[in-house]
Short mmCIF file of C-alpha atoms in Angstrom, two decimals:
data_model
loop_
_atom_site.label_atom_id
_atom_site.label_comp_id
_atom_site.label_asym_id
_atom_site.label_seq_id
_atom_site.Cartn_x
_atom_site.Cartn_y
_atom_site.Cartn_z
CA MET A 1315 151.48 66.61 122.33
CA ASP A 1316 152.39 69.21 119.43
CA PHE A 1317 151.23 72.19 120.80
CA SER A 1318 151.91 74.18 117.32
CA ALA A 1319 149.55 71.31 115.60
CA PHE A 1320 147.19 71.49 118.30
CA LEU A 1321 146.92 75.67 117.13
CA ASN A 1322 147.17 74.74 113.47
CA TYR A 1323 144.20 72.23 113.87
CA LEU A 1324 142.23 74.98 116.14
CA THR A 1325 142.45 77.24 113.02
CA LEU A 1326 141.93 74.33 110.35
CA PRO A 1327 139.10 75.77 107.64
CA LEU A 1328 137.86 72.01 107.33
CA LEU A 1329 136.96 71.48 111.21
CA TRP A 1330 135.58 74.85 111.48
CA GLU A 1331 133.33 74.28 108.53
CA GLY A 1332 132.40 70.67 110.42
CA LEU A 1333 131.46 73.23 112.94
CA ARG A 1334 129.28 75.27 111.07
CA THR A 1335 127.27 72.23 109.76
CA ALA A 1336 126.62 70.95 113.28
CA MET A 1337 125.53 74.65 114.45
CA ILE A 1338 123.10 74.85 111.93
CA ILE A 1339 121.70 71.58 112.17
CA ALA A 1340 121.24 72.04 116.40
CA VAL A 1341 119.68 75.50 115.78
CA VAL A 1342 117.39 74.55 113.19
CA ALA A 1343 116.13 71.42 114.99
CA PHE A 1344 115.71 73.25 118.19
CA ALA A 1345 113.65 75.78 116.50
CA ALA A 1346 111.93 73.67 114.77
CA ALA A 1347 111.05 71.59 118.19
CA LEU A 1348 110.28 74.55 119.93
CA PRO A 1349 106.33 75.30 118.77
CA PHE A 1350 105.12 71.70 118.69
CA SER A 1351 107.02 71.42 122.14
CA LEU A 1352 104.87 74.35 123.61
CA GLY A 1353 101.55 72.45 121.73
CA MET A 1354 102.25 68.76 123.49
CA ALA A 1355 102.99 70.34 126.57
CA MET A 1356 99.55 71.83 126.14
CA MET A 1357 97.81 68.97 125.09
CA ARG A 1358 99.42 67.22 127.80
CA MET A 1359 97.51 69.88 130.60
CA SER A 1360 94.36 69.48 128.77
CA ASP A 1361 91.04 68.67 130.67
CA PHE A 1362 90.73 66.41 128.10
CA ARG A 1363 91.74 63.25 128.75
CA ILE A 1364 92.27 61.83 125.31
CA LEU A 1365 94.31 64.81 124.53
CA ARG A 1366 96.47 64.18 127.71
CA LEU A 1367 97.23 60.70 126.63
CA LEU A 1368 97.70 60.92 123.20
CA PRO A 1369 101.30 62.40 123.49
CA ILE A 1370 102.50 59.61 125.89
CA PRO A 1371 103.48 56.76 124.01
CA TYR A 1372 105.74 59.41 121.35
CA ILE A 1373 107.33 60.92 124.58
CA TRP A 1374 107.61 57.29 126.06
CA VAL A 1375 109.72 56.02 122.85
CA MET A 1376 111.94 58.77 122.47
CA ARG A 1377 113.08 59.25 125.44
CA GLY A 1378 113.81 55.63 125.88
CA THR A 1379 115.65 55.15 123.07
CA PRO A 1380 118.89 55.97 121.72
CA ILE A 1381 119.10 58.79 119.82
CA LEU A 1382 121.83 57.24 117.44
CA LEU A 1383 119.46 54.29 117.00
CA GLN A 1384 116.84 57.13 116.17
CA LEU A 1385 118.88 58.88 113.17
CA LEU A 1386 119.82 55.10 111.77
CA PHE A 1387 116.03 54.10 111.28
CA TRP A 1388 114.81 57.60 109.57
CA TYR A 1389 118.14 57.65 107.60
CA ASN A 1390 116.49 53.62 106.13
CA VAL A 1391 113.33 54.02 106.86
CA LEU A 1392 111.95 57.22 105.43
CA PRO A 1393 113.37 56.48 101.80
CA LEU A 1394 110.70 53.34 102.34
CA PHE A 1395 108.16 55.67 102.23
CA GLY A 1396 109.41 58.18 99.14
CA LEU A 1397 110.84 60.51 101.55
CA ASN A 1398 114.04 60.89 100.02
CA LEU A 1399 115.98 63.72 102.15
CA SER A 1400 119.56 64.27 102.04
CA ALA A 1401 121.95 63.10 105.51
CA PHE A 1402 121.62 67.12 106.05
CA TRP A 1403 117.87 67.16 107.05
CA THR A 1404 117.74 63.68 108.02
CA ALA A 1405 119.86 64.24 111.05
CA ILE A 1406 117.69 67.56 111.23
CA LEU A 1407 114.52 66.02 111.76
CA GLY A 1408 115.87 63.27 113.58
CA LEU A 1409 117.60 65.81 116.41
CA MET A 1410 114.06 67.73 116.16
CA LEU A 1411 111.63 64.66 116.75
CA ASN A 1412 113.78 63.42 119.64
CA GLU A 1413 114.08 66.69 121.69
CA ILE A 1414 110.24 67.50 121.28
CA ALA A 1415 109.90 64.60 123.69
CA PHE A 1416 112.39 66.44 126.42
CA MET A 1417 111.41 70.09 125.73
CA SER A 1418 107.75 69.15 125.73
CA GLU A 1419 107.83 67.96 129.44
CA ILE A 1420 110.43 70.79 130.15
CA ILE A 1421 107.96 73.33 129.30
CA ARG A 1422 105.38 71.33 131.00
CA GLY A 1423 106.85 71.08 134.22
CA GLY A 1424 107.49 75.27 133.99
CA LEU A 1425 103.67 75.99 133.09
CA GLN A 1426 102.44 73.57 135.85
CA SER A 1427 105.06 75.03 138.47
CA ILE A 1428 102.60 78.86 138.32
CA LYS A 1429 100.34 78.09 140.45
CA LYS A 1430 95.89 77.95 139.51
CA THR A 1431 95.38 81.38 141.13
CA GLN A 1432 97.69 83.86 138.56
CA ARG A 1433 95.49 82.11 136.04
CA ASP A 1434 92.41 82.15 137.97
CA ALA A 1435 93.22 86.11 138.63
CA ALA A 1436 93.67 86.85 134.86
CA SER A 1437 90.73 85.60 134.14
CA ALA A 1438 88.82 87.65 136.29
CA LEU A 1439 90.20 90.52 134.43
CA GLY A 1440 88.99 89.27 131.36
CA LEU A 1441 91.84 88.30 129.73
CA THR A 1442 91.39 85.53 127.47
CA SER A 1443 93.28 81.99 127.52
CA TRP A 1444 95.76 83.07 124.93
CA GLN A 1445 96.30 86.13 126.62
CA ILE A 1446 97.19 84.37 130.27
CA MET A 1447 99.19 82.37 128.68
CA HIS A 1448 101.35 85.05 126.80
CA ARG A 1449 100.94 87.46 129.31
CA VAL A 1450 100.84 86.11 132.87
CA VAL A 1451 102.07 82.29 132.80
CA MET A 1452 104.82 81.73 130.17
CA PRO A 1453 106.98 84.56 131.44
CA GLN A 1454 106.47 83.59 134.89
CA ALA A 1455 107.42 79.99 133.85
CA MET A 1456 110.31 81.02 131.75
CA ARG A 1457 112.53 81.49 135.03
CA SER A 1458 111.86 77.64 135.47
CA ILE A 1459 112.54 76.55 131.89
CA ALA A 1460 115.11 78.84 131.02
CA PRO A 1461 117.96 77.00 132.59
CA ALA A 1462 116.72 73.77 131.69
CA MET A 1463 116.19 74.37 128.04
CA ALA A 1464 119.54 75.78 127.83
CA ASN A 1465 120.79 72.35 128.87
CA GLU A 1466 118.68 70.78 125.87
CA GLY A 1467 120.38 73.79 123.63
CA MET A 1468 124.33 72.19 124.84
CA VAL A 1469 122.78 68.46 124.74
CA ILE A 1470 122.06 68.96 120.78
CA VAL A 1471 124.71 70.92 119.73
CA LYS A 1472 126.89 67.46 121.03
CA HIS A 1473 124.27 65.27 119.44
CA THR A 1474 125.64 66.40 116.36
CA SER A 1475 128.37 64.58 116.39
CA LEU A 1476 126.18 61.76 116.12
CA ALA A 1477 125.49 62.40 112.61
CA SER A 1478 128.41 61.14 111.37
CA VAL A 1479 127.01 57.87 111.19
CA ILE A 1480 124.70 58.92 108.50
CA THR A 1481 127.89 60.77 106.75
CA VAL A 1482 127.11 63.99 107.97
CA GLN A 1483 130.23 66.34 107.16
CA GLU A 1484 129.48 67.53 110.70
CA LEU A 1485 132.45 68.33 113.56
CA THR A 1486 133.33 64.77 114.61
CA LEU A 1487 133.32 63.61 110.72
CA SER A 1488 135.78 66.47 110.11
CA SER A 1489 137.67 65.42 112.76
CA GLU A 1490 138.02 61.75 111.97
CA GLN A 1491 139.15 62.10 107.96
CA VAL A 1492 142.16 64.53 109.69
CA VAL A 1493 143.10 61.56 111.99
CA SER A 1494 142.77 59.15 109.23
CA THR A 1495 145.53 61.05 107.41
CA ASN A 1496 147.81 61.94 110.07
CA PHE A 1497 147.33 59.81 112.85
CA GLN A 1498 147.60 63.00 115.43
CA TYR A 1499 144.39 61.56 117.73
CA VAL A 1500 144.95 64.17 120.82
CA GLU A 1501 146.06 67.60 118.88
CA VAL A 1502 143.14 66.83 116.08
CA PHE A 1503 140.02 65.61 118.69
CA LEU A 1504 141.70 68.67 121.26
CA ALA A 1505 141.06 70.87 118.96
CA ALA A 1506 137.31 69.94 117.93
CA GLY A 1507 137.15 69.83 121.52
CA VAL A 1508 137.82 73.08 122.20
CA LEU A 1509 135.07 74.19 119.03
CA TYR A 1510 132.76 71.98 121.05
CA LEU A 1511 133.09 74.03 124.11
CA ALA A 1512 133.39 77.67 122.71
CA ALA A 1513 129.90 76.90 120.91
CA THR A 1514 128.39 75.60 124.17
CA THR A 1515 129.96 78.08 126.03
CA LEU A 1516 128.09 80.69 123.55
CA ILE A 1517 124.44 78.97 124.64
CA ALA A 1518 125.56 79.33 128.53
CA LEU A 1519 126.54 83.13 128.00
CA ALA A 1520 123.13 83.58 126.27
CA GLN A 1521 121.62 80.89 129.35
CA ASN A 1522 123.68 83.40 131.93
CA TYR A 1523 121.86 86.21 130.79
CA LEU A 1524 118.59 85.57 130.24
CA GLU A 1525 118.77 84.15 133.84
CA ARG A 1526 119.62 87.70 134.73
CA HIS A 1527 116.71 89.08 132.75
CA LEU A 1528 114.33 86.97 134.32
CA ASP A 1529 115.72 87.37 137.88
CA LEU A 1530 113.42 89.48 139.70
CA GLU A 1531 114.66 89.90 142.89
CA ARG A 1532 117.27 91.86 140.96
CA ARG A 1533 115.62 94.15 139.57
CA GLY A 1534 113.56 94.58 142.52
CA HIS A 1535 116.69 95.53 144.02
CA ALA A 1536 117.79 97.34 141.31
CA ILE A 1537 113.78 99.74 141.90
CA ALA A 1538 114.50 99.74 145.55
CA VAL A 1539 117.99 101.68 145.27
CA ALA A 1540 116.19 104.23 142.83
CA ALA A 1541 113.09 104.48 145.42
CA GLN A 1542 115.47 105.42 148.07
CA ALA A 1543 117.23 108.16 146.10
CA GLY A 1544 113.37 109.50 145.38
CA ARG A 1545 114.29 108.55 141.46
CA GLY A 1546 112.06 105.46 139.45
CA ARG A 1547 112.98 103.44 136.87
CA GLY A 1548 115.58 104.83 134.46
CA GLY A 1549 116.28 108.05 136.72
CA GLU A 1550 112.90 109.24 136.12
CA PRO A 1551 111.00 111.14 138.78
CA VAL A 1552 108.27 108.66 140.18
CA PRO A 1553 105.04 110.44 138.90
CA GLY A 1554 102.65 110.96 141.93
CA ALA A 1555 105.37 110.09 144.57
CA PRO A 1556 104.84 112.38 147.53
CA ARG A 1557 107.75 114.91 147.83
CA GLU A 1558 109.51 115.34 150.82
CA GLY A 1559 108.57 118.61 152.90
CA ASP A 1560 105.05 118.37 151.05
CA GLY A 1561 103.25 117.36 154.29
CA VAL A 1562 99.78 116.10 152.43
CA GLU A 1563 98.42 112.88 150.53
CA ALA A 1564 98.54 113.26 147.11
CA GLU A 1565 94.88 114.23 145.98
CA ALA A 1566 92.28 111.57 145.43
CA PRO A 1567 90.79 111.03 142.27
CA ALA A 1568 87.47 111.56 140.82
CA LEU A 1569 86.77 107.90 142.32
CA GLN A 1570 83.22 107.65 140.51
CA LYS A 1571 84.90 107.65 137.08
CA PHE A 1572 86.35 104.30 137.71
CA LEU A 1573 82.89 102.86 138.77
CA GLY A 1574 80.35 101.78 136.59
CA PRO A 1575 77.03 103.22 137.34
CA ALA A 1576 76.35 101.52 140.50
CA ARG A 1577 72.81 102.23 141.26
CA ALA A 1578 70.89 101.51 138.19
CA SER A 1579 67.34 102.51 139.10
CA ALA A 1580 68.61 106.22 139.59
CA GLY A 1581 69.66 108.74 137.23
CA GLU A 1582 71.73 111.29 137.26
CA GLY A 1583 71.13 113.62 140.13
CA GLU A 1584 68.25 111.37 141.50
CA GLU A 1585 67.90 109.75 144.41
CA PRO A 1586 67.69 106.03 144.85
CA ALA A 1587 64.40 104.32 144.54
CA ALA A 1588 62.93 103.07 147.43
CA ALA A 1589 64.39 99.31 148.71
CA GLY A 1590 61.42 97.80 147.58
CA SER A 1591 60.35 98.70 143.85
CA ARG A 1592 64.47 98.75 142.66
CA ARG A 1593 65.23 95.95 139.94
CA PRO A 1594 68.15 93.51 141.97
CA TYR A 1595 71.09 93.88 140.42
CA VAL A 1596 72.50 90.30 140.98
CA VAL A 1597 70.26 87.26 140.65
CA ILE A 1598 70.78 83.89 142.27
CA ASN A 1599 68.22 81.55 141.24
CA LYS A 1600 68.34 77.74 142.59
CA VAL A 1601 71.91 77.60 142.44
CA SER A 1602 73.85 74.05 143.11
CA LYS A 1603 77.04 72.77 142.58
CA SER A 1604 78.61 69.59 143.40
CA PHE A 1605 82.71 68.91 143.53
CA HIS A 1606 83.13 65.21 142.45
CA GLY A 1607 80.08 63.98 143.84
CA THR A 1608 80.03 66.33 146.90
CA ARG A 1609 77.46 68.91 147.03
CA VAL A 1610 78.62 72.05 148.05
CA LEU A 1611 75.96 74.18 146.63
CA ARG A 1612 72.10 73.29 147.54
CA ASP A 1613 69.55 75.42 145.74
CA VAL A 1614 71.56 78.81 146.96
CA SER A 1615 68.78 81.50 145.90
CA PHE A 1616 68.87 85.74 146.74
CA ASN A 1617 68.93 89.14 145.68
CA ILE A 1618 71.45 91.77 145.44
CA LEU A 1619 70.31 95.52 144.53
CA PRO A 1620 72.15 97.97 143.29
CA GLY A 1621 74.83 99.40 145.44
CA GLU A 1622 74.30 96.77 148.20
CA VAL A 1623 76.89 95.61 149.97
CA VAL A 1624 76.04 91.92 151.09
CA PHE A 1625 78.57 90.27 153.67
CA LEU A 1626 78.39 86.26 153.45
CA ILE A 1627 79.97 84.70 156.27
CA GLY A 1628 79.43 80.89 157.57
CA PRO A 1629 81.89 78.19 158.77
CA SER A 1630 84.77 76.92 156.44
CA GLY A 1631 83.09 74.85 154.12
CA SER A 1632 79.95 75.98 154.14
CA GLY A 1633 80.21 76.98 149.87
CA LYS A 1634 81.22 81.44 150.45
CA THR A 1635 83.87 80.91 148.12
CA THR A 1636 82.33 78.56 145.47
CA LEU A 1637 79.16 80.66 145.07
CA LEU A 1638 81.51 83.85 145.30
CA ARG A 1639 82.86 82.32 141.53
CA THR A 1640 79.97 80.91 140.47
CA ILE A 1641 78.76 84.49 140.42
CA ASN A 1642 81.45 85.45 137.71
CA ARG A 1643 81.91 82.07 136.56
CA LEU A 1644 85.33 80.97 137.65
CA GLU A 1645 83.38 77.57 138.93
CA THR A 1646 80.27 76.48 136.56
CA VAL A 1647 76.86 76.06 138.06
CA ASP A 1648 75.44 72.12 137.74
CA ASP A 1649 71.45 73.72 138.35
CA GLY A 1650 70.04 77.25 138.51
CA GLU A 1651 70.94 80.26 136.96
CA ILE A 1652 73.04 83.77 138.09
CA THR A 1653 72.62 87.17 136.04
CA VAL A 1654 74.49 90.65 137.02
CA GLY A 1655 72.73 93.30 135.33
CA GLY A 1656 70.31 91.32 133.52
CA GLN A 1657 73.05 89.62 131.95
CA PHE A 1658 74.25 86.25 132.07
CA VAL A 1659 78.21 85.90 132.88
CA GLY A 1660 80.21 83.08 130.98
CA TYR A 1661 76.23 81.79 129.97
CA GLN A 1662 74.13 81.68 127.19
CA SER A 1663 70.86 80.96 126.78
CA SER A 1664 69.55 77.83 124.73
CA PRO A 1665 66.54 75.76 124.01
CA SER A 1666 67.46 73.43 127.26
CA GLY A 1667 68.36 76.19 129.21
CA THR A 1668 72.02 78.08 130.10
CA VAL A 1669 75.00 76.71 128.36
CA PRO A 1670 78.69 77.64 129.25
CA VAL A 1671 80.17 79.98 126.47
CA ARG A 1672 83.84 79.15 125.72
CA ASP A 1673 84.98 83.14 126.01
CA ALA A 1674 83.98 83.31 129.34
CA ALA A 1675 86.58 86.19 130.21
CA ARG A 1676 85.14 88.33 127.76
CA SER A 1677 81.89 87.79 128.92
CA ARG A 1678 83.02 88.44 132.71
CA ALA A 1679 84.46 91.58 130.98
CA ARG A 1680 81.44 92.88 129.51
CA VAL A 1681 79.51 92.70 132.16
CA GLY A 1682 81.52 94.56 134.47
CA VAL A 1683 82.36 91.67 137.10
CA GLY A 1684 85.61 92.49 139.25
CA MET A 1685 87.30 90.43 141.66
CA VAL A 1686 89.96 90.72 144.92
CA PHE A 1687 91.14 87.50 145.75
CA GLN A 1688 92.23 86.15 149.44
CA HIS A 1689 96.18 85.88 148.57
CA PHE A 1690 96.10 88.79 146.34
CA ASN A 1691 97.18 87.07 142.93
CA LEU A 1692 98.95 90.26 141.99
CA PHE A 1693 101.31 89.21 138.68
CA ASP A 1694 104.69 88.80 140.49
CA HIS A 1695 106.89 89.10 137.09
CA MET A 1696 105.20 92.94 136.66
CA THR A 1697 105.28 96.31 138.20
CA VAL A 1698 102.47 97.75 140.66
CA ILE A 1699 101.26 99.67 137.62
CA GLU A 1700 101.98 96.84 135.00
CA ASN A 1701 99.24 94.99 137.21
CA VAL A 1702 97.16 97.81 137.07
CA ILE A 1703 96.99 98.72 133.31
CA GLU A 1704 97.36 95.17 132.03
CA ALA A 1705 93.81 94.60 131.53
CA PRO A 1706 92.44 98.38 130.60
CA VAL A 1707 94.67 97.74 127.71
CA ARG A 1708 94.73 94.23 126.77
CA VAL A 1709 91.18 93.60 127.68
CA HIS A 1710 89.28 96.79 127.01
CA GLY A 1711 91.71 98.56 124.47
CA ALA A 1712 92.22 101.52 126.47
CA ASN A 1713 95.32 103.80 125.46
CA ARG A 1714 98.10 102.98 127.11
CA ALA A 1715 99.20 106.59 128.16
CA GLN A 1716 95.66 107.36 129.40
CA ALA A 1717 95.57 103.39 131.57
CA ARG A 1718 99.16 104.84 133.41
CA THR A 1719 97.58 108.27 133.89
CA ASP A 1720 94.47 106.88 135.64
CA ALA A 1721 96.46 104.25 137.52
CA ARG A 1722 98.35 106.62 139.13
CA GLU A 1723 95.54 108.86 140.08
CA LEU A 1724 94.46 105.53 141.73
CA LEU A 1725 97.46 104.81 143.31
CA ALA A 1726 97.59 108.33 145.01
CA TRP A 1727 93.80 107.46 146.18
CA ALA A 1728 94.79 104.52 148.00
CA GLY A 1729 98.29 106.66 149.30
CA LEU A 1730 100.59 104.13 147.08
CA ALA A 1731 101.68 106.61 144.83
CA GLU A 1732 105.38 105.93 145.25
CA TYR A 1733 105.54 102.15 144.89
CA GLU A 1734 104.14 102.06 140.73
CA ASN A 1735 107.66 100.82 140.28
CA HIS A 1736 107.71 98.20 142.87
CA TYR A 1737 107.45 94.30 142.33
CA PRO A 1738 104.95 92.71 144.51
CA HIS A 1739 107.35 90.85 146.64
CA GLN A 1740 108.65 94.29 147.96
CA LEU A 1741 105.40 94.93 149.94
CA SER A 1742 103.74 94.01 152.45
CA GLY A 1743 100.71 92.10 152.01
CA GLY A 1744 98.26 95.19 152.92
CA GLN A 1745 100.19 97.14 150.52
CA GLN A 1746 99.85 94.35 147.83
CA GLN A 1747 96.05 93.54 149.24
CA ARG A 1748 95.58 97.48 147.63
CA ILE A 1749 97.03 96.83 144.91
CA ALA A 1750 95.04 94.37 144.14
CA ILE A 1751 91.75 96.29 144.91
CA ILE A 1752 93.18 99.41 142.57
CA ARG A 1753 93.39 96.60 139.91
CA ALA A 1754 90.05 95.40 140.41
CA VAL A 1755 89.13 98.69 140.38
CA ALA A 1756 90.77 100.23 137.40
CA THR A 1757 88.96 98.13 134.83
CA ARG A 1758 85.42 99.95 135.64
CA PRO A 1759 83.64 97.61 137.27
CA LYS A 1760 79.91 97.55 138.10
CA LEU A 1761 80.08 94.50 140.71
CA LEU A 1762 82.92 94.07 142.67
CA LEU A 1763 83.44 90.44 144.55
CA PHE A 1764 86.29 89.87 147.65
CA ASP A 1765 87.21 86.30 149.01
CA GLU A 1766 88.30 86.68 152.52
CA PRO A 1767 90.21 90.01 151.61
CA THR A 1768 91.67 90.63 154.72
CA SER A 1769 92.04 86.48 156.42
CA ALA A 1770 95.79 86.63 154.86
CA LEU A 1771 96.96 89.57 156.80
CA ASP A 1772 98.57 90.65 159.92
CA PRO A 1773 95.72 92.00 162.25
CA GLU A 1774 97.84 95.47 162.19
CA LEU A 1775 97.11 95.50 157.95
CA VAL A 1776 93.48 94.68 158.14
CA ASN A 1777 92.31 98.41 158.70
CA GLU A 1778 94.28 99.91 155.67
CA VAL A 1779 92.37 97.24 153.46
CA LEU A 1780 88.99 98.07 155.03
CA ASP A 1781 89.45 101.54 154.77
CA LEU A 1782 89.57 101.04 150.69
CA MET A 1783 86.60 99.01 151.07
CA ARG A 1784 84.87 101.27 153.28
CA ARG A 1785 85.39 104.25 150.41
CA LEU A 1786 84.06 101.73 147.50
CA ALA A 1787 81.02 101.25 149.83
CA GLU A 1788 80.70 104.94 150.34
CA SER A 1789 81.03 105.70 146.41
CA GLY A 1790 78.02 103.15 145.86
CA MET A 1791 79.54 100.18 144.49
CA THR A 1792 77.78 96.90 144.58
CA MET A 1793 79.71 94.45 146.86
CA VAL A 1794 79.42 90.79 147.39
CA VAL A 1795 82.23 89.73 150.47
CA VAL A 1796 83.20 86.97 151.88
CA SER A 1797 84.92 87.80 155.27
CA HIS A 1798 84.47 87.55 158.82
CA GLU A 1799 85.07 91.35 159.91
CA ILE A 1800 81.91 91.75 162.05
CA VAL A 1801 82.84 94.98 162.46
CA PHE A 1802 83.07 96.54 159.34
CA ALA A 1803 79.66 94.50 158.43
CA ARG A 1804 77.64 96.00 161.20
CA HIS A 1805 78.53 99.74 160.10
CA TRP A 1806 78.82 98.60 155.83
CA ALA A 1807 76.94 95.74 154.90
CA ASP A 1808 73.49 96.24 153.21
CA LYS A 1809 72.63 92.65 153.67
CA VAL A 1810 74.23 89.67 155.41
CA VAL A 1811 74.22 85.94 154.35
CA PHE A 1812 74.90 82.63 156.72
CA MET A 1813 75.98 79.53 155.13
CA GLU A 1814 76.21 76.28 156.36
CA ASP A 1815 76.59 73.00 154.60
CA GLY A 1816 76.17 75.16 151.06
CA GLU A 1817 72.72 76.02 152.09
CA ILE A 1818 71.62 79.55 153.51
CA VAL A 1819 70.42 79.16 156.63
CA GLN A 1820 69.63 82.84 157.52
CA ALA A 1821 69.53 86.06 155.90
CA GLY A 1822 69.04 90.03 156.52
CA SER A 1823 70.24 93.32 157.84
CA PRO A 1824 73.59 93.17 160.27
CA ASP A 1825 71.25 93.79 162.92
CA ALA A 1826 68.84 91.00 162.56
CA VAL A 1827 71.82 88.37 161.61
CA PHE A 1828 74.15 89.81 164.42
CA ASN A 1829 71.83 90.97 167.07
CA ALA A 1830 68.88 88.72 166.82
CA PRO A 1831 69.55 85.59 165.02
CA ASP A 1832 66.01 83.45 164.97
CA ASN A 1833 68.25 80.70 164.07
CA PRO A 1834 70.61 78.65 166.71
CA ARG A 1835 73.39 77.91 164.19
CA THR A 1836 73.40 81.44 163.17
CA LYS A 1837 73.52 82.29 166.82
CA ASN A 1838 76.47 80.15 167.79
CA PHE A 1839 78.43 80.77 164.33
CA VAL A 1840 78.55 84.91 165.62
CA HIS A 1841 79.10 84.32 168.84
CA LEU A 1842 82.11 82.00 168.13
CA ILE A 1843 83.30 84.80 165.50
CA GLU A 1844 82.64 87.97 168.43
CA GLN A 1845 84.81 85.88 170.62
CA ARG A 1846 87.80 85.40 167.70
CA SER A 1847 87.94 89.40 167.22
CA GLU A 1848 88.17 89.95 171.18
CA GLY A 1849 90.60 87.82 171.27
CA GLN A 1850 92.64 89.47 168.63
CA SER A 1851 92.12 92.84 169.65
CA LYS A 1852 93.31 91.88 172.92
CA THR A 1853 96.52 90.07 171.12
CA ALA A 1854 96.92 93.41 168.88
CA GLU A 1855 96.26 95.60 172.17
CA THR A 1856 99.24 93.51 174.05
#
């Protein structure tokens, strides 16, 4: 091989002009395919069967036929329909149409990798479908989408070489023209290969940068190192963090400013009215729900007074969580209706009864219903303080600076001030659940729903979560709790509802349900739960 000739061809303007043409085709085709790919991915994930099936034939054809054949097809067929595109634009169109099929499947796979619980948590905070996709799902999905999309970027650069068959003057065709005059195949094609390699290397470097930016473990490690030095992100002192030698907890905020009016029947400074004269705050009237033909709720009816703490207990599969999710309309009801503060959540009245509204998230936020999930469901890509301020800023229009100030007050109240810049994966289960409670409280709810908030925790972490719930109960927050924490329920519940097979078997005060149950099924279940609690206590002592 003539090395000097190779260097000469490596700097040959004709080859560089061919590379420039190839890169323009690749970049334009990739950028043009991206929005169509996202749209097609969303269609493939739609709840509507027709939308899900519509893109399948297109994807099947584009992925199953050679790109060379597709380019020749468009080049010869488009003029028959009066579309006289140049070879350059035909190449862009052909590569774009081909890449839509591949990129849409990559995006769909990334979006489906995000657990539904993340969407539920965002929806419970009041985020719209667009906000959920933009703020929660897509940023997390990008960790799996980015490497595959970078590969597609490299593929499309290499596929530009096939545009030579429709006479596009890109790098490969330019190389062939040079070879046809001097027959130095090795030197010319090696130079072209190096130029292709340089272009794809730039994509690889961009991929590496993006992956480092999306690496939560790496970002979390940097924060942990800063925290050990007593400094926050960017070298700033962590606001609200306890300082060495202080010896006291940060002062708790005036919690009441974060809570909606808990006891609607009592005015400012008045004593609550007697229970019999108070209007119910939550009304559940003959609610029924089925999944795939299986009835999980059967004509469930009961009321919750303002400021009451209601515990839902019962065996697994009894419908407790489903009932909880129907209250804030994470699940629809088949029959019956539920009102919170006299308003429907995610429904509106019609001549034929109540019908679901499209913007259920906004309805949920307007009424003021917050929810805490069993498995925390914090947004993994956001820091603690970003988790807390997301809904106040995005849903309720709060000033970002004020929202951060409020969030720091709540974190100090929960004894978590020093963790504001940590990511969820850096925290214990108990800390994550307390952050989840704080995130719900930051929206200033009037009603809080708890779905087995301690069942995913180690026994030694349960008390710190229950302590936060106790303080909320003391503040007068209306709460509905799915849990088997009988000790907590005995002291802080106003009402206990025992469910089995989707029905209410018994409802009453904690004393009536736990100490003198009037139903054998209730008595047997309470006995089993108490035995389990005693066993856990003995294990913890050991």
